[in-house]
Amino acid sequence: EDGIRDDLVTGVQTCALPIYKGDITAAIIAEDRFSEAHLYLKQEAILCGEVWFTETFTQLSNNIDLVWFFHDGEFLKKDTQVCTIQGPAGLILSGERTAINFLQTLSAVATQANYFQKLIEETGSNTKILDTRKTIPGLRYAQKYAVTCGGALNHRMGLFDQILIKENHIKACGGISNSINRARNLHGESIFIEIEVENIIELKEALDANANQILLDNFSPPMVNEAVKLRDQSYDSKLEVSGNIDETNLAKFAISGIDYISMGSITKNIKAIDFSLIII
């Protein structure tokens, strides 16, 4: 154990960041050198992240001006010029990578969300894609905003704004009915309650307990069909499907009567969109 601890300490010391000294590369550029830079999108995508991109340069200098030709939520083709930046050349280059990091990540989320929502719409279903809390630390609000730019919807923001009773909550409370009743007793009758179920028997109990929304976890398409038929008999609960859903099987779950399909992949399994900033 001591050897492992020593290795960890050495590793942390080796990887420690140097004392911040600013952009030592951009320092070679004369401070009075003003330039214009053009930002290009290098692949088709839904644009997202304008505010974060702009704010990066705003925090560097009040002398940097941006002109946007397109805005968040717009679909852009490859090689589109997105914006123009004018100001001190060194500061533009200092902010370049950070600004593009925001833009490439949020545009990726918006594009991914849009892709899956379009797949559902092509089936003729009214089912809506929801995101999850599986987000990059520090970027939850930004990523959830990006999801809406892509045409999908947000699930709860965190642990504070909606009750979602999952498997371990149910076990700790002593059952589905008990957990729903305890939630209402604690938070009042008006609280929105969603609960996760893993089979039809649990679904029936959740419906009888008047859950507002029920998450069908890892249900097969035939089980989802059965769930819809049971709900439609005499219940008003919304139904959400989640678990191991991707582009290969999404259409099978966009069953009439399913209100939502939640997908963690739209915020965590993303590939950065390619942007390029060129000084002219």
Coordinates of N, CA and C in Angstrom, one line a residue, residues 105-106 108-117 129-132 134-135 143 146-148 152-154 261-270:
T105 N -18.3 21.2 -28.5 CA -19.0 20.3 -27.6 C -20.5 20.5 -27.6
L106 N -21.0 21.7 -27.5 CA -22.4 22.0 -27.4 C -23.1 21.8 -28.8
A108 N -22.1 19.5 -30.8 CA -22.2 18.1 -30.9 C -23.4 17.5 -30.2
V109 N -23.7 18.1 -29.0 CA -24.9 17.7 -28.3 C -26.2 18.0 -29.1
A110 N -26.2 19.3 -29.6 CA -27.4 19.7 -30.3 C -27.6 18.8 -31.6
T111 N -26.5 18.5 -32.2 CA -26.6 17.7 -33.5 C -27.0 16.3 -33.2
Q112 N -26.5 15.7 -32.1 CA -26.9 14.4 -31.7 C -28.4 14.3 -31.3
A113 N -28.8 15.3 -30.5 CA -30.2 15.3 -30.1 C -31.1 15.5 -31.3
N114 N -30.7 16.3 -32.2 CA -31.5 16.5 -33.4 C -31.6 15.3 -34.3
Y115 N -30.5 14.6 -34.3 CA -30.4 13.3 -35.1 C -31.4 12.3 -34.6
F116 N -31.5 12.1 -33.3 CA -32.4 11.1 -32.8 C -33.8 11.5 -32.8
Q117 N -34.0 12.8 -32.6 CA -35.4 13.3 -32.6 C -36.0 13.2 -34.1
I129 N -37.8 12.9 -27.5 CA -36.5 12.5 -26.9 C -36.2 13.4 -25.6
L130 N -35.8 12.7 -24.5 CA -35.4 13.4 -23.3 C -33.9 13.2 -23.1
D131 N -33.3 14.2 -22.4 CA -31.9 13.9 -22.0 C -31.9 13.3 -20.6
T132 N -30.8 13.2 -20.0 CA -30.6 12.6 -18.6 C -29.6 13.5 -17.9
K134 N -26.7 12.5 -17.3 CA -25.4 12.0 -17.6 C -24.7 13.1 -18.5
T135 N -24.2 14.1 -17.8 CA -23.6 15.2 -18.5 C -22.1 15.4 -18.0
Q143 N -25.2 21.9 -21.6 CA -25.5 20.7 -22.4 C -27.0 20.5 -22.5
A146 N -28.2 22.9 -25.0 CA -27.9 22.3 -26.3 C -28.9 21.3 -26.8
V147 N -29.4 20.5 -25.9 CA -30.4 19.5 -26.2 C -31.6 20.2 -26.8
T148 N -32.0 21.3 -26.2 CA -33.2 22.0 -26.7 C -33.0 22.6 -28.0
A152 N -34.9 18.4 -29.0 CA -35.3 17.4 -28.0 C -35.7 18.2 -26.7
L153 N -36.0 17.4 -25.6 CA -36.5 18.0 -24.4 C -35.6 17.7 -23.2
N154 N -35.7 18.5 -22.2 CA -34.9 18.3 -21.0 C -35.7 17.4 -20.0
I261 N -38.8 9.0 -24.8 CA -37.6 8.1 -24.7 C -36.4 8.9 -24.2
S262 N -35.9 8.5 -23.1 CA -34.7 9.2 -22.5 C -33.4 8.5 -22.9
M263 N -32.5 9.3 -23.3 CA -31.2 8.8 -23.8 C -30.0 9.5 -23.3
G264 N -29.2 8.8 -22.5 CA -28.0 9.5 -21.9 C -27.0 9.7 -23.0
S265 N -27.1 9.0 -24.1 CA -26.0 9.1 -25.2 C -26.0 10.5 -25.8
I266 N -27.1 11.2 -25.8 CA -27.1 12.5 -26.5 C -26.2 13.6 -25.8
T267 N -25.9 13.3 -24.5 CA -25.0 14.2 -23.8 C -23.6 13.6 -23.4
K268 N -23.5 12.3 -23.4 CA -22.3 11.7 -23.0 C -21.5 10.9 -24.1
N269 N -22.2 10.4 -25.1 CA -21.6 9.7 -26.2 C -21.5 10.6 -27.5
I270 N -20.8 11.7 -27.3 CA -20.8 12.7 -28.4 C -19.4 12.8 -29.0

